[in-house]
Amino acid sequence: MSFNFRQKLAAAVALFALSLTTLAQTKAFDPNFMDRTIEACDNFYRYAVGGWLKNNPIPPAYSSWGVDQIVEKNNYDILKDVLETAAKNTKAAKGTDTQLIGDFYASCMDEAAIDKAGAKPLEPYFKRIDGIKDADSLRNVIAFLQKQGYSPVFAFYADSDQKNSAMNIANIRQGGLSLPNRDFYTKDDEKSKEIREKFVAHMTKMFTLLGDTAEQAKAHADTVMKIEMRFALASKTPIELRDPVENYHKMTLAEADAVTPNFKWATFGKELNVPAYPELNIGQPDFLREFNKMTTDVSPADWKTYLRWRVLTRSATRLAKPFEDENFNFYSTTLRGTQEQQPRWRRCLRSADANLGEALGQEYVKRAFTPEAKRKMNDLVENLFAAYRERIEKLDWMGEATRKEALYKLSTFLRKIGYPDKLRGYKGLLISRDSYFDNVANAVWFDTNRDWQDIGKSVDKTRWGMTPPTINAYYNPSFNEIVFPAGILQPPFFNVAADDALNYGNAGGIIGHEVTHGFDDEGSQYDAVGNLKMWWTAEDRARFEKKADCIVEQFDNYEVLPGLKMQGKLTLGENIADLGGLVIAYNAFKKSMEGKPRPANIDGFTPEQRFFIGYALGWMVNQRPESIRTQVLGDPHAIPEWRVIGPLSNMPEFAEAFACKMGDKMVNPKPCKVW
Ligand SMILES: [Zn+2]
């Protein structure tokens, strides 16, 4: 489980990014980004970056356009060169990083071969699916498809036991849906109905491309919708999934078999070829109970249709152009508003990062990450922790027993910066120039199987959950660690050339955010060694929850599109992290100025003002309404504009820096404060 700093939005091409790139590298903050027609105390987000937002509309191949894409442009220029250089080398020794990424990229760029293959690569899968005749053969096929990464019905994976974080166990998580989450199936508003209609039309087109007649295709699409609807109704909502205690149900094999009498977990494990597991965590037993019913009351013919769909939709991006285009049409245009696809090389680059990230990341960090950057980042992290410690020591609402535990947890955080020190390698993985489809299948199987072999073994805390070029960061509660890949340690997030105020507001805010995840409504339920265990006194927990409720209410009231409000409960963890992280970063920044001559104003702004400008700069992004809607319905991160307005309007430090008064929109009359 990782709590991402920012959502990875489906992003894309940088046709006119050149000026932005230059700017990101040479000037830390350009006052032209601002919109001076707006008052800082009225809407600080628009005031600080509104000029940039107006002048930088979203290009057709993007669902959003902002700082992430500026950084991405730089990262992709480097990665493209790495991949093209490797692909030109046809003599690289088998199994070396150069051979793996070079052949993988070349096979992905070979559109003629991919188009010629049509949907042929799916035939072996369809043949297996055709053998379904009862609950036993259904289980056997589900196991086969799990190995290929299709996760039919549910996800099966190895992860640390939430209550014994030193050991890996087998985990089951509800799944099987093609729309982003349960709410897309159950909501009754016009827009939701329209999306469901478009989804059925999309499936119909995809089945037609496979060779169905129009009539057959529609019937198949309806069958899939019926099955997914049953999954959806038995699923937990995104908000319910945020409760770690309610989603932890470790049981013995006998207990698991009692949940699904038609589906034997020991046999399933043998079919997956994973180490025998005496117990497993079934995250959502009610979902599995419904699935158990469906093993017998859904006909084999309907199961075949559903599983064919699952394989088809999950393979679409590596099939011939008509499949890829139709897949884009629904998932990127309907759900995210993106108008056109990114160029082939960018899609292949993403795929190489997703499938061979460690090999690709090696070369990336050599070119894009310096020991100096690592040292500076480490110093910044160090200062943030010092400020955090002071803050917890002084918290007026926390009793001594809980405070002691909180300080202990803070002192044990693991930190990872840049890239993994220990590599896992790709020994035994076959990649060639013959078939892009097979390359992805091989890479997925290699990775899936390798993770499954961890079941029953002790946890290796050197592992990373993101690749080095990733523009993101995370907190992992089971490891109690914060992780910052090299990809995000780039301007403007982290700029070795910028003034401290800007870096503390931006990179400092990111670090503070990730540390605070260890103390948000979810993370705070894990102890110092990463076990799900309550270390709070009942009184302190009640006070914490009351403070959290303030933030729920604050965000529940934000209307992000006409008639569409943010979900305060869904975004609570991220919003606690934003506010807490920013308060800590501000304290660390003030501390860093102690005993030194006061820094000069820059462009007419005080250091304190530049701190808040730096924070807003990290959220400078235009986003399409379709993408906003999809995010609000299922993503735990609030929309960028509100990630700035929300926390700042709770901070007296902000009001003081910009002389905002009670009654101004940027001053919350009932300010929230947790950390
Ligand atoms: Zn986060």
XYZ file of C-alpha atoms and ligand atoms in Angstrom:
676
model
C 0.000 0.000 0.000
C 1.403 3.363 -0.873
C -0.041 6.793 -0.396
C 0.992 8.694 -3.458
C 1.886 12.312 -3.198
C 0.160 13.156 -6.426
C -1.934 11.023 -8.651
C -0.312 9.746 -11.802
C -2.658 11.251 -14.335
C -2.691 9.794 -17.804
C -0.491 12.429 -19.384
C 1.228 13.080 -22.707
C 3.046 15.032 -25.466
C 5.072 18.165 -25.024
C 4.847 20.000 -28.306
C 5.225 23.503 -26.959
C 6.990 22.680 -23.737
C 10.312 24.100 -24.823
C 9.892 27.549 -23.301
C 8.540 26.023 -20.118
C 11.495 23.719 -19.834
C 14.011 26.512 -20.225
C 12.145 28.463 -17.653
C 12.021 25.637 -15.159
C 15.745 25.249 -15.403
C 16.844 28.859 -15.278
C 14.346 30.818 -13.264
C 12.913 29.436 -10.063
C 9.749 31.519 -10.176
C 8.636 33.953 -12.858
C 6.267 36.725 -11.654
C 4.564 36.457 -15.050
C 3.029 33.235 -13.735
C 0.887 35.389 -11.448
C -2.467 37.001 -12.068
C -2.358 40.391 -10.334
C -5.979 41.112 -11.161
C -6.856 38.623 -8.419
C -6.374 39.358 -4.732
C -4.039 37.029 -2.808
C -6.613 36.878 0.017
C -9.459 36.092 -2.369
C -8.012 33.140 -4.305
C -4.331 32.628 -3.650
C -4.041 29.844 -6.213
C -5.211 32.069 -9.083
C -3.188 34.988 -7.711
C 0.063 32.995 -7.595
C -0.163 30.954 -10.821
C -3.285 32.211 -12.628
C -1.248 33.966 -15.334
C 0.453 30.737 -16.272
C -2.849 28.850 -16.191
C -4.401 31.348 -18.631
C -1.466 31.265 -21.016
C -0.964 27.505 -21.079
C -4.042 25.686 -22.336
C -4.032 21.886 -22.261
C -2.621 20.355 -25.468
C -4.938 17.801 -27.151
C -2.893 14.776 -26.070
C -3.137 15.593 -22.375
C -5.833 15.316 -19.718
C -3.961 17.868 -17.649
C -1.070 20.226 -18.197
C 1.166 21.639 -15.509
C 4.367 21.270 -13.506
C 4.367 17.480 -13.719
C 4.465 17.698 -17.498
C 7.275 20.261 -17.440
C 9.391 17.897 -15.365
C 8.221 14.942 -17.419
C 9.430 16.616 -20.602
C 12.954 16.801 -19.159
C 12.858 13.250 -17.854
C 11.483 11.879 -21.117
C 14.151 13.600 -23.214
C 16.752 11.707 -21.215
C 14.885 8.395 -21.232
C 14.169 8.614 -24.952
C 17.846 8.947 -25.684
C 18.646 6.014 -23.379
C 16.086 3.818 -25.159
C 16.998 4.847 -28.686
C 20.682 4.288 -28.025
C 19.935 0.827 -26.622
C 17.608 -0.029 -29.527
C 20.297 0.864 -32.084
C 22.634 -1.625 -30.471
C 21.592 -4.966 -31.981
C 24.637 -6.797 -30.643
C 24.149 -6.285 -26.899
C 24.760 -9.466 -24.902
C 21.590 -11.404 -23.984
C 20.202 -10.493 -20.583
C 22.071 -7.207 -20.181
C 20.084 -4.060 -19.381
C 20.926 -2.689 -22.835
C 19.579 -5.788 -24.587
C 16.427 -5.888 -22.464
C 15.395 -2.255 -22.825
C 16.687 -1.959 -26.422
C 14.791 -4.989 -27.727
C 11.699 -4.142 -25.693
C 11.567 -0.596 -27.044
C 12.281 -1.713 -30.620
C 9.466 -4.281 -30.472
C 7.055 -1.637 -29.179
C 8.027 0.826 -31.926
C 7.439 -1.855 -34.594
C 3.830 -0.874 -35.309
C 3.751 -2.791 -38.603
C 4.379 -6.102 -36.828
C 1.866 -5.257 -34.085
C -0.837 -4.327 -36.634
C -0.125 -7.434 -38.672
C -0.660 -9.661 -35.640
C -4.152 -8.159 -35.108
C -5.792 -9.893 -32.148
C -3.941 -13.151 -32.842
C -1.820 -12.974 -29.659
C -5.036 -13.441 -27.643
C -5.866 -16.824 -29.172
C -4.017 -19.009 -26.636
C -5.835 -17.183 -23.829
C -9.230 -17.551 -25.471
C -8.552 -21.233 -25.997
C -7.924 -21.723 -22.284
C -11.061 -19.740 -21.441
C -13.084 -21.941 -23.798
C -12.371 -24.934 -21.558
C -14.582 -23.602 -18.727
C -17.429 -25.979 -17.910
C -17.890 -25.798 -14.114
C -16.601 -24.141 -10.912
C -13.387 -26.218 -10.928
C -12.375 -25.361 -14.468
C -13.343 -21.738 -13.781
C -10.876 -21.640 -10.865
C -8.197 -23.189 -13.032
C -8.637 -20.542 -15.734
C -8.728 -17.728 -13.166
C -5.386 -19.009 -11.838
C -3.959 -19.083 -15.370
C -5.093 -15.497 -16.009
C -3.753 -14.302 -12.645
C -0.313 -15.439 -13.756
C -0.594 -13.277 -16.854
C -1.486 -10.198 -14.811
C -5.132 -9.992 -15.917
C -6.391 -10.084 -12.298
C -9.816 -11.444 -13.197
C -12.412 -11.040 -10.407
C -9.884 -10.209 -7.695
C -6.234 -9.271 -7.242
C -3.894 -11.855 -5.724
C -0.591 -10.507 -4.414
C 2.145 -10.838 -1.811
C 2.395 -8.050 0.736
C 3.487 -7.569 4.319
C 1.029 -8.879 6.869
C -0.573 -5.676 8.177
C -0.341 -6.953 11.756
C 3.046 -8.649 11.433
C 4.904 -6.379 9.058
C 8.090 -8.448 9.035
C 6.400 -11.275 7.084
C 4.891 -11.459 3.601
C 1.529 -13.153 3.209
C -0.911 -13.835 0.382
C -3.581 -11.150 -0.066
C -6.857 -11.004 -1.961
C -8.449 -7.697 -2.920
C -11.823 -7.124 -4.573
C -11.603 -6.388 -8.313
C -13.003 -7.404 -11.679
C -14.349 -3.967 -12.629
C -13.555 -2.195 -15.911
C -14.781 1.220 -14.783
C -12.601 3.013 -12.192
C -14.568 1.954 -9.091
C -17.892 0.800 -7.656
C -19.487 4.244 -7.618
C -19.355 4.401 -11.423
C -21.847 1.495 -11.498
C -24.178 2.624 -8.753
C -24.491 6.418 -9.034
C -27.757 7.614 -10.481
C -26.974 11.073 -11.888
C -27.223 11.795 -15.625
C -23.460 11.920 -16.176
C -22.954 8.517 -14.524
C -25.723 6.983 -16.635
C -24.189 8.449 -19.761
C -20.772 6.980 -18.916
C -22.308 3.533 -18.397
C -24.048 3.764 -21.770
C -20.797 4.774 -23.419
C -19.032 1.919 -21.648
C -21.454 -0.652 -23.090
C -21.049 0.933 -26.534
C -17.269 0.718 -26.109
C -17.401 -2.972 -25.211
C -19.690 -3.589 -28.176
C -17.149 -2.006 -30.513
C -14.304 -4.000 -29.035
C -16.193 -7.296 -29.464
C -17.014 -6.284 -33.039
C -13.310 -5.772 -33.688
C -12.755 -9.344 -32.494
C -15.110 -10.558 -35.234
C -18.521 -10.640 -33.513
C -21.580 -9.576 -35.494
C -23.193 -6.362 -34.241
C -25.901 -8.384 -32.522
C -23.500 -10.820 -30.833
C -21.260 -7.971 -29.749
C -24.106 -6.106 -28.055
C -25.268 -9.273 -26.299
C -21.726 -9.947 -25.071
C -21.352 -6.363 -23.830
C -24.625 -6.656 -21.899
C -23.447 -9.903 -20.322
C -20.213 -8.305 -19.145
C -22.120 -5.327 -17.737
C -24.445 -7.654 -15.829
C -21.517 -9.536 -14.273
C -19.553 -6.396 -13.436
C -22.685 -4.891 -11.888
C -22.881 -7.846 -9.501
C -19.197 -7.382 -8.619
C -19.782 -3.660 -8.104
C -22.782 -4.128 -5.813
C -20.743 -6.531 -3.655
C -17.722 -4.199 -3.595
C -16.699 -1.662 -1.019
C -16.715 2.013 -1.983
C -13.432 3.943 -2.327
C -14.148 5.549 1.056
C -14.750 2.164 2.734
C -11.498 0.838 1.268
C -9.551 3.494 3.174
C -10.143 1.801 6.536
C -7.197 -0.560 7.124
C -8.833 -2.413 10.023
C -12.077 -3.080 8.127
C -10.095 -4.451 5.164
C -7.932 -6.853 7.130
C -9.284 -10.379 7.526
C -6.446 -12.829 7.929
C -7.755 -16.374 7.981
C -6.682 -19.978 7.754
C -7.251 -21.915 4.551
C -10.226 -23.680 6.147
C -11.755 -20.333 7.085
C -11.136 -18.957 3.591
C -12.721 -22.053 2.046
C -15.752 -21.458 4.251
C -16.116 -17.993 2.662
C -15.972 -19.547 -0.829
C -17.024 -23.222 -0.618
C -16.846 -23.482 -4.435
C -13.324 -22.133 -4.651
C -10.569 -24.035 -2.827
C -7.655 -21.777 -1.911
C -5.038 -24.508 -1.483
C -5.765 -25.866 -4.972
C -5.706 -22.344 -6.352
C -2.261 -21.764 -4.760
C -0.937 -24.946 -6.385
C -2.282 -23.815 -9.744
C -0.480 -20.487 -9.303
C 2.681 -22.367 -8.377
C 3.291 -20.207 -5.296
C 4.742 -21.376 -1.959
C 2.040 -23.154 0.082
C 0.287 -20.637 2.333
C -1.342 -21.747 5.606
C -3.230 -18.445 5.903
C -4.196 -15.497 3.751
C -5.759 -12.069 4.061
C -9.112 -11.782 2.329
C -9.558 -8.022 2.253
C -13.298 -7.976 1.482
C -15.018 -11.275 2.441
C -18.487 -10.083 1.333
C -17.202 -9.580 -2.180
C -15.794 -13.117 -2.196
C -19.123 -14.500 -0.906
C -20.896 -12.973 -3.881
C -18.232 -14.357 -6.213
C -18.763 -17.790 -4.682
C -22.462 -17.620 -5.588
C -21.553 -16.522 -9.076
C -19.303 -19.551 -9.668
C -22.478 -21.597 -9.979
C -25.318 -19.232 -10.859
C -23.508 -17.494 -13.726
C -23.412 -19.888 -16.677
C -20.072 -21.150 -18.083
C -20.949 -19.388 -21.344
C -21.306 -16.044 -19.540
C -18.079 -16.574 -17.591
C -16.304 -17.187 -20.893
C -17.666 -13.923 -22.269
C -16.625 -12.002 -19.166
C -13.100 -13.439 -19.102
C -12.622 -12.893 -22.853
C -13.528 -9.256 -22.208
C -11.088 -9.048 -19.321
C -8.213 -10.326 -21.464
C -9.221 -8.129 -24.386
C -9.509 -4.862 -22.464
C -6.362 -5.465 -20.444
C -4.379 -6.241 -23.621
C -5.756 -3.472 -25.821
C -2.731 -1.166 -25.646
C -0.486 -3.880 -27.097
C -2.793 -4.997 -29.890
C -3.288 -3.660 -33.443
C -4.211 -0.001 -33.929
C -8.039 -0.334 -34.098
C -8.066 -1.943 -30.620
C -5.677 0.590 -29.168
C -7.638 3.489 -30.675
C -10.995 2.306 -29.368
C -9.485 1.686 -25.941
C -8.095 5.236 -25.951
C -11.449 6.576 -27.078
C -13.168 5.311 -23.947
C -10.552 5.349 -21.207
C -8.750 8.549 -22.178
C -11.364 10.603 -24.048
C -14.625 9.683 -22.304
C -13.185 9.314 -18.810
C -10.421 11.936 -18.960
C -11.238 14.277 -21.830
C -7.946 13.702 -23.676
C -8.381 14.465 -27.376
C -5.581 12.580 -29.075
C -2.960 9.951 -28.323
C 0.605 10.721 -27.427
C 3.236 9.857 -30.012
C 4.240 6.232 -30.183
C 7.672 6.765 -28.640
C 6.127 8.237 -25.492
C 3.743 5.337 -25.105
C 6.623 2.895 -25.586
C 8.737 4.796 -23.093
C 5.976 4.536 -20.475
C 5.636 0.848 -21.162
C 9.398 0.299 -20.808
C 9.335 2.150 -17.483
C 6.354 0.088 -16.288
C 7.797 -3.261 -17.373
C 11.581 -2.825 -17.102
C 11.782 0.146 -14.746
C 14.852 -0.967 -12.842
C 16.967 -1.438 -15.985
C 15.803 1.857 -17.484
C 16.189 3.685 -14.169
C 19.855 2.730 -13.892
C 20.829 4.805 -16.877
C 18.434 7.609 -15.924
C 19.969 8.257 -12.514
C 23.458 8.259 -14.002
C 22.398 11.154 -16.187
C 19.851 13.031 -14.082
C 20.746 12.653 -10.426
C 23.874 13.919 -8.712
C 25.350 13.130 -5.295
C 24.975 16.865 -4.605
C 21.208 16.686 -5.165
C 21.031 13.662 -2.880
C 22.984 15.465 -0.162
C 20.858 18.631 -0.369
C 17.671 16.627 -0.286
C 18.941 14.690 2.696
C 19.674 17.973 4.544
C 16.193 19.237 3.780
C 14.661 15.980 5.061
C 16.793 16.243 8.197
C 15.541 19.791 8.886
C 11.944 18.748 8.329
C 12.282 15.927 10.860
C 13.796 18.318 13.401
C 10.866 20.719 12.943
C 8.419 17.823 13.198
C 9.961 16.677 16.465
C 9.605 20.148 17.989
C 6.059 20.421 16.776
C 4.994 17.116 18.363
C 6.775 18.046 21.599
C 4.692 21.226 21.779
C 1.274 19.934 20.608
C -1.274 21.155 23.147
C -3.925 18.534 22.492
C -1.835 15.385 22.909
C -1.227 13.545 26.184
C 2.244 12.386 27.254
C 1.728 8.654 26.609
C 0.642 9.188 23.000
C 3.276 11.881 22.490
C 6.013 9.466 23.531
C 4.801 6.909 20.989
C 4.479 9.522 18.241
C 8.015 10.772 18.830
C 9.308 7.219 18.818
C 7.563 6.482 15.522
C 8.993 9.699 14.052
C 12.513 8.646 15.070
C 12.263 5.313 13.243
C 11.173 6.463 9.755
C 13.186 4.900 6.925
C 14.217 7.323 4.171
C 14.907 6.471 0.562
C 16.150 9.143 -1.816
C 16.874 8.859 -5.543
C 17.121 5.176 -6.442
C 17.427 1.719 -4.845
C 20.863 0.715 -3.582
C 20.109 -2.964 -4.072
C 19.059 -4.163 -7.538
C 16.831 -7.181 -8.120
C 17.894 -7.821 -11.716
C 16.053 -9.654 -14.486
C 17.770 -13.031 -14.517
C 15.749 -15.422 -16.662
C 13.504 -12.838 -18.328
C 13.232 -13.312 -22.098
C 12.859 -10.169 -24.213
C 13.320 -10.172 -27.987
C 12.483 -8.018 -31.010
C 9.934 -10.571 -32.263
C 6.759 -9.669 -30.416
C 5.852 -6.691 -28.270
C 2.821 -8.566 -26.954
C 4.960 -11.462 -25.745
C 7.551 -9.123 -24.257
C 4.957 -7.472 -22.040
C 3.450 -10.872 -21.161
C 6.911 -12.201 -20.223
C 7.780 -9.125 -18.165
C 4.437 -9.198 -16.334
C 4.773 -12.899 -15.576
C 8.380 -12.452 -14.445
C 7.428 -9.674 -12.045
C 4.208 -11.263 -10.784
C 5.799 -14.627 -10.161
C 8.831 -13.091 -8.449
C 6.573 -11.178 -6.043
C 4.466 -14.249 -5.340
C 7.549 -16.225 -4.346
C 7.852 -13.808 -1.382
C 4.771 -15.367 0.227
C 5.725 -16.832 3.605
C 9.157 -15.158 3.532
C 10.391 -12.244 5.603
C 9.964 -8.753 4.193
C 12.890 -7.125 2.383
C 12.842 -3.451 3.348
C 15.295 -2.433 0.635
C 12.534 -2.792 -1.987
C 11.098 0.203 -3.813
C 7.513 0.692 -4.948
C 8.332 3.222 -7.687
C 10.934 3.374 -10.447
C 13.706 6.029 -10.272
C 12.322 8.299 -13.057
C 8.850 8.464 -11.477
C 7.621 12.013 -10.763
C 6.029 11.111 -7.468
C 6.783 10.163 -3.874
C 5.168 7.905 -1.278
C 4.821 6.829 2.313
C 4.533 3.103 2.987
C 2.943 2.464 6.408
C 4.085 -1.182 6.607
C 7.722 -0.138 6.198
C 7.204 3.202 7.980
C 9.241 4.789 5.217
C 9.235 7.873 2.998
C 10.490 7.472 -0.572
C 11.509 10.163 -3.071
C 12.509 8.864 -6.521
C 15.064 10.865 -8.538
C 12.269 11.773 -10.972
C 10.614 14.233 -8.578
C 13.865 15.728 -7.301
C 13.997 18.091 -10.273
C 13.051 21.755 -10.792
C 10.623 23.239 -10.018
C 9.831 20.767 -7.225
C 13.396 20.744 -6.008
C 15.780 23.321 -7.376
C 19.354 23.488 -6.133
C 19.590 26.980 -7.696
C 16.482 28.456 -6.023
C 16.203 30.457 -2.792
C 15.416 28.505 0.392
C 11.920 29.973 0.675
C 10.882 28.453 -2.629
C 12.448 25.058 -1.905
C 10.961 24.832 1.580
C 7.512 25.720 0.207
C 7.747 23.212 -2.617
C 10.113 20.272 -1.885
C 9.745 20.919 1.863
C 5.980 20.704 1.495
C 6.336 17.389 -0.348
C 8.589 15.916 2.345
C 6.310 17.196 5.111
C 3.341 15.717 3.262
C 4.883 12.238 3.090
C 6.007 12.280 6.732
C 2.519 13.387 7.801
C 1.047 10.340 6.037
C 2.602 8.384 8.906
C 0.235 10.378 11.137
C -2.875 10.808 8.989
C -6.169 9.007 9.666
C -4.839 5.779 8.091
C -1.084 5.942 8.712
C -1.563 6.847 12.372
C -3.092 3.400 12.934
C 0.307 1.797 12.179
C 3.073 1.706 14.773
C 6.800 2.373 14.421
C 7.589 -1.043 12.932
C 4.669 -0.859 10.493
C 2.092 -2.977 12.306
C -1.584 -2.094 12.308
C -1.838 -1.461 16.044
C -3.461 1.314 18.045
C -0.780 3.209 19.957
C -3.008 6.134 20.904
C -4.856 6.592 24.180
C -8.630 6.653 23.682
C -8.852 10.327 24.709
C -6.120 11.452 22.308
C -7.621 9.414 19.487
C -11.006 11.043 20.059
C -9.372 14.494 19.923
C -7.505 13.563 16.737
C -10.703 12.371 15.090
C -12.494 15.565 15.961
C -9.714 17.546 14.344
C -9.889 15.307 11.287
C -13.675 15.875 11.062
C -12.995 19.585 10.656
C -11.040 18.829 7.466
C -13.707 16.418 6.198
C -16.296 19.161 6.537
C -14.039 21.776 4.947
C -13.481 19.710 1.796
C -17.055 18.381 1.624
C -18.066 21.995 1.013
C -15.778 22.615 -1.953
C -17.669 22.563 -5.249
C -15.090 21.712 -7.935
C -17.436 21.612 -10.939
C -21.055 22.781 -11.103
C -22.968 20.284 -8.948
C -19.869 18.230 -8.119
C -18.423 18.444 -4.623
C -15.203 17.000 -3.272
C -15.490 13.916 -1.033
C -14.036 14.997 2.299
C -13.819 11.446 3.674
C -12.145 10.069 0.556
C -9.486 12.789 0.478
C -9.005 13.069 4.240
C -5.612 11.347 4.456
C -4.163 13.478 1.669
C -5.646 16.679 3.091
C -4.268 16.005 6.571
C -0.901 15.358 4.911
C -1.060 18.583 2.877
C -1.912 20.772 5.858
C 0.397 19.052 8.341
C 3.225 18.901 5.807
C 2.967 22.578 5.018
C 2.860 23.675 8.670
C 5.977 21.606 9.397
C 7.760 22.859 6.281
C 6.974 26.432 7.313
C 8.373 25.857 10.802
C 11.500 24.267 9.335
C 11.877 27.238 7.009
C 11.589 29.768 9.841
C 14.109 27.753 11.847
C 16.539 27.760 8.934
C 16.531 31.585 8.976
C 17.304 31.873 12.703
C 20.597 33.550 13.545
C 21.227 34.553 9.940
C 20.810 37.912 8.201
C 17.291 38.139 6.832
C 17.205 37.216 3.101
C 16.391 40.108 0.742
C 12.964 40.317 -0.873
C 12.844 38.876 -4.406
C 10.567 40.434 -7.045
C 9.017 42.420 -4.198
C 8.083 39.351 -2.134
C 9.200 38.611 1.404
C 10.743 35.198 2.134
C 7.501 34.192 3.909
C 5.448 35.161 0.867
C 7.792 33.266 -1.417
C 7.376 30.171 0.722
C 3.647 30.130 -0.077
C 4.258 31.015 -3.721
C 6.650 28.050 -3.891
C 3.921 25.785 -2.562
C 1.379 27.025 -5.128
C 3.957 26.519 -7.886
C 3.959 22.788 -7.092
C 0.246 22.640 -7.964
C 0.279 24.741 -11.122
C -1.865 22.610 -13.418
C -4.765 22.927 -15.841
C -7.072 19.913 -15.834
C -9.933 18.856 -18.107
C -13.409 18.658 -16.509
C -13.769 14.954 -17.448
C -10.526 14.232 -15.661
C -11.565 16.308 -12.626
C -14.822 14.376 -12.404
C -13.146 10.967 -12.622
C -10.607 12.038 -9.999
C -13.236 13.360 -7.570
C -15.201 10.087 -7.792
C -12.366 7.783 -6.876
C -9.021 9.358 -6.199
C -7.931 10.097 -2.625
C -6.163 13.297 -3.775
C -8.072 16.584 -3.875
C -8.035 18.732 -7.037
C -4.861 20.917 -7.257
C -6.557 24.308 -6.834
C -8.140 23.112 -3.576
C -4.918 21.540 -2.348
C -3.659 25.115 -2.240
C -6.773 26.972 -1.039
C -7.689 24.332 1.585
C -4.516 24.204 3.670
C -3.508 27.870 3.269
C -6.888 29.147 4.443
C -6.322 27.199 7.680
C -2.919 28.771 8.356
C -2.581 32.007 10.364
C 1.017 32.111 9.050
C -0.361 32.545 5.545
C -2.863 35.217 6.586
C -0.048 37.098 8.280
C 2.293 36.876 5.285
C -0.308 38.381 2.936
C -2.214 40.520 5.481
C -5.491 38.619 4.933
C -8.322 39.421 7.341
C -11.269 37.543 8.772
C -13.991 37.640 6.118
C -11.537 37.120 3.250
C -12.082 33.918 1.257
C -8.555 32.729 2.053
C -9.283 32.832 5.793
C -11.304 29.864 7.031
C -13.624 31.238 9.763
C -13.429 27.832 11.483
C -9.770 26.958 10.828
C -8.732 23.295 10.977
C -5.488 22.157 12.524
C -4.252 18.648 13.209
C -0.449 18.550 13.343
Zn -0.126 11.761 -0.248
